[in-house]
Amino acid sequence: TQLLEQSPQFLSIQEGENLTVYCNSSSVFSSLQWYRQEPGEGPVLLVTVVTGGEVKKLKRLTFQFGDARKDSSLHITAAQPGDTGLYLCASRPYAGGTSYGKLTFGQGTILTVHP
Amino acid sequence: EAGVTQFPSHSVIEKGQTVTLRCDPISGHDNLYWYRRVMGKEIKFLLHFVKESKQDESGMPNNRFLAERTGGTYSTLKVQPAELEDSGVYFCASSLAYKGTARNEQYFGPGTRLTVT
């Protein structure tokens, strides 16, 4: 089973600051997804990265996939209080040419942005 | 379009009792997943249905857990008898497909918070 290590676990910053969240594994990812979860709701998909070295941008959020496809990062520029939430990375197993539906999640990063 | 719905939102039961959680996926989604998050741990996969068939049940913790999806629409997850360690948030998700990278986005419900006392 692929394990995802996410860091940091907690992040408390002031509005306007930048931050980066990391997701690492000892195994190669087939694809890597980033989710955001708010209290009382389920995770909501932000982005999927598939190709090594890929960079995707979603407004002030920048997602990178490592060249070796073993790590990924989420960078938020000029954080706002509305960015507060739980950020999760997740991967999907891929073995022997077979794709699987189940997702493996990291523990998550709880982000608090203070006004 | 309605999203994934789960019922109940909260359930408090005593050890040894039975609880049944329900999930209604997005209409037309053949794939339905159950996940669980216990306190302090990551969200973990329980099982995956494709229509009414169990595609992958490798995450089911033991035989006290029974999942069904009769008719390939809604699903139920029964815990009988419940133990203290079963407490946590149970999420359901659904997707159009599960292979490849297209149409396999999983949409999650709000979860059922189960507390076993």
XYZ file of C-alpha atoms in Angstrom:
232
model
C 0.000 0.000 0.000
C 1.384 3.359 -0.981
C 1.793 5.742 1.950
C 1.555 9.483 1.490
C 3.361 11.781 3.877
C 1.945 15.252 3.984
C 3.584 18.219 5.670
C 3.141 20.347 7.577
C 0.204 19.022 9.573
C -0.792 22.485 10.755
C -0.182 25.886 9.247
C -1.302 29.167 10.782
C -0.460 32.302 8.816
C -1.521 35.900 8.301
C -3.499 37.108 5.323
C -1.238 37.962 2.438
C 1.505 35.458 3.253
C 2.577 32.658 0.937
C 2.667 28.989 1.899
C 3.608 25.596 0.540
C 2.231 22.178 1.440
C 4.140 19.024 0.525
C 3.093 15.485 -0.303
C 5.721 12.749 -0.560
C 5.861 9.011 -1.116
C 8.563 6.374 -1.436
C 6.637 4.945 -4.409
C 5.876 6.423 -7.798
C 2.445 7.968 -8.143
C 0.299 7.081 -11.118
C -1.477 10.370 -10.579
C -1.800 12.738 -7.666
C -4.833 14.681 -6.616
C -5.258 17.614 -4.263
C -8.487 18.092 -2.344
C -9.826 20.755 -0.043
C -12.241 19.917 2.741
C -14.284 22.315 4.839
C -15.992 21.460 8.160
C -19.117 19.352 7.727
C -18.408 18.642 4.093
C -16.594 16.021 2.098
C -13.340 16.580 0.201
C -13.639 18.565 -3.025
C -11.189 17.933 -5.838
C -8.957 20.896 -6.726
C -6.647 19.375 -9.320
C -5.177 16.158 -10.716
C -1.538 16.003 -11.846
C -0.428 13.129 -14.015
C 2.828 13.930 -15.812
C 6.195 14.214 -14.053
C 7.251 17.871 -13.840
C 3.711 19.090 -14.480
C 2.660 22.465 -13.102
C -0.970 23.504 -12.855
C -2.370 26.797 -11.695
C -5.756 27.518 -10.206
C -5.960 31.256 -9.491
C -3.573 31.791 -6.551
C -2.892 28.057 -6.155
C 0.032 26.414 -7.949
C 0.389 22.636 -8.018
C 3.622 20.886 -8.959
C 4.298 17.234 -9.642
C 7.869 16.082 -9.116
C 9.902 14.886 -12.083
C 10.140 11.398 -10.575
C 6.421 11.447 -9.720
C 7.130 10.719 -6.060
C 6.305 14.118 -4.658
C 3.981 17.030 -5.159
C 3.476 20.473 -3.711
C 0.696 22.995 -3.368
C 1.715 26.634 -3.182
C -0.729 29.390 -2.267
C 0.205 32.966 -3.027
C -1.152 35.833 -0.934
C -3.339 33.624 1.231
C -6.787 34.865 2.183
C -9.064 33.876 5.098
C -11.257 32.085 2.571
C -8.390 29.664 1.924
C -8.768 28.286 5.438
C -9.511 24.577 5.412
C -8.066 21.079 5.302
C -5.920 20.306 2.276
C -5.439 16.675 1.317
C -3.312 14.929 -1.234
C -4.409 11.563 -2.605
C -3.110 9.031 -5.066
C -4.587 6.213 -7.023
C -2.834 2.815 -7.197
C -1.630 1.618 -10.561
C 0.004 -1.755 -10.834
C 0.793 -4.030 -13.731
C -1.199 -1.983 -16.206
C -4.308 -2.004 -14.014
C -5.915 1.104 -12.643
C -7.761 1.034 -9.373
C -10.521 3.297 -8.231
C -9.586 3.582 -4.578
C -7.763 6.640 -3.340
C -4.987 6.690 -0.750
C -4.961 9.934 1.238
C -2.330 11.820 3.141
C -3.137 12.931 6.676
C -3.898 16.435 5.543
C -2.739 19.957 6.324
C -4.995 22.171 8.394
C -4.531 25.706 7.119
C -5.723 28.738 9.075
C -5.387 32.169 7.506
C -5.900 35.009 9.949
C -7.271 38.353 8.708
C -27.856 18.453 -10.151
C -27.882 16.894 -6.679
C -24.564 15.829 -5.233
C -23.772 12.764 -3.190
C -26.010 12.589 -0.151
C -25.514 10.611 3.028
C -27.867 9.761 5.852
C -27.768 10.224 8.748
C -25.359 13.097 9.238
C -24.697 11.987 12.797
C -25.306 8.765 14.690
C -24.574 7.985 18.319
C -24.982 4.344 19.331
C -23.852 2.086 22.117
C -21.272 -0.617 21.730
C -22.916 -3.787 20.496
C -25.733 -2.041 18.637
C -26.279 -2.004 14.908
C -26.101 1.026 12.642
C -26.864 1.377 8.949
C -25.460 4.235 6.920
C -26.928 5.178 3.574
C -25.373 6.808 0.539
C -27.118 8.117 -2.555
C -24.613 8.728 -5.360
C -24.910 11.247 -8.151
C -27.442 9.987 -10.675
C -25.763 8.016 -13.457
C -22.580 7.304 -11.524
C -21.874 3.586 -11.704
C -18.962 3.767 -9.281
C -19.571 4.166 -5.561
C -16.930 4.198 -2.845
C -16.940 4.099 0.939
C -14.146 5.668 2.983
C -13.634 6.212 6.686
C -11.657 8.681 8.756
C -11.015 7.826 12.363
C -9.782 10.560 14.689
C -6.175 11.503 14.117
C -5.790 9.302 11.068
C -6.018 9.749 7.334
C -9.103 8.978 5.254
C -8.983 5.292 4.396
C -10.665 3.367 1.607
C -13.203 0.702 2.556
C -14.691 -0.583 -0.699
C -15.674 0.168 -4.270
C -18.843 -0.818 -6.127
C -19.251 -0.844 -9.877
C -23.003 -0.837 -10.280
C -24.173 -3.533 -7.861
C -20.933 -5.528 -7.852
C -18.103 -5.195 -5.355
C -15.060 -4.271 -7.438
C -12.676 -3.955 -4.497
C -13.401 -4.610 -0.846
C -9.806 -4.763 0.312
C -10.295 -1.979 2.841
C -13.152 -3.504 4.819
C -11.791 -3.928 8.345
C -13.657 -7.097 9.370
C -16.851 -9.071 8.943
C -18.802 -6.744 11.216
C -19.062 -4.435 8.218
C -21.493 -5.260 5.415
C -21.959 -3.090 2.355
C -24.685 -3.513 -0.212
C -25.781 -1.780 -3.354
C -28.880 -3.527 -4.554
C -29.993 -2.369 -7.993
C -26.836 -0.377 -8.459
C -28.283 2.840 -7.080
C -27.965 3.743 -3.404
C -25.712 1.864 -1.036
C -25.873 0.947 2.621
C -23.074 0.203 5.038
C -24.102 -1.769 8.092
C -21.963 -2.161 11.177
C -23.054 -5.025 13.409
C -22.188 -5.172 16.241
C -20.538 -1.792 16.576
C -17.316 -1.443 18.554
C -15.706 1.656 20.049
C -12.983 1.701 17.379
C -15.635 2.032 14.671
C -16.185 5.667 15.634
C -15.257 8.101 12.920
C -16.576 9.863 9.849
C -17.769 7.656 7.012
C -17.619 9.215 3.575
C -19.258 8.023 0.416
C -18.094 9.079 -3.038
C -19.220 8.381 -6.571
C -17.711 8.680 -10.034
C -18.627 8.058 -13.658
C -15.584 5.866 -14.301
C -12.559 4.609 -12.366
C -9.970 3.768 -15.009
C -7.700 6.213 -16.782
C -7.652 9.894 -15.950
C -10.869 11.091 -17.536
C -14.307 10.952 -15.922
C -12.922 9.313 -12.805
C -13.220 12.302 -10.506
C -14.744 11.194 -7.234
C -17.413 13.423 -5.736
C -17.721 13.084 -1.996
C -20.729 13.317 0.242
C -20.671 15.294 3.495
C -20.075 12.178 5.573
C -21.788 10.462 8.482
C -20.212 11.029 11.868
C -20.544 7.812 13.861
C -19.917 7.786 17.585
C -19.918 4.474 19.418
C -20.098 4.824 23.205
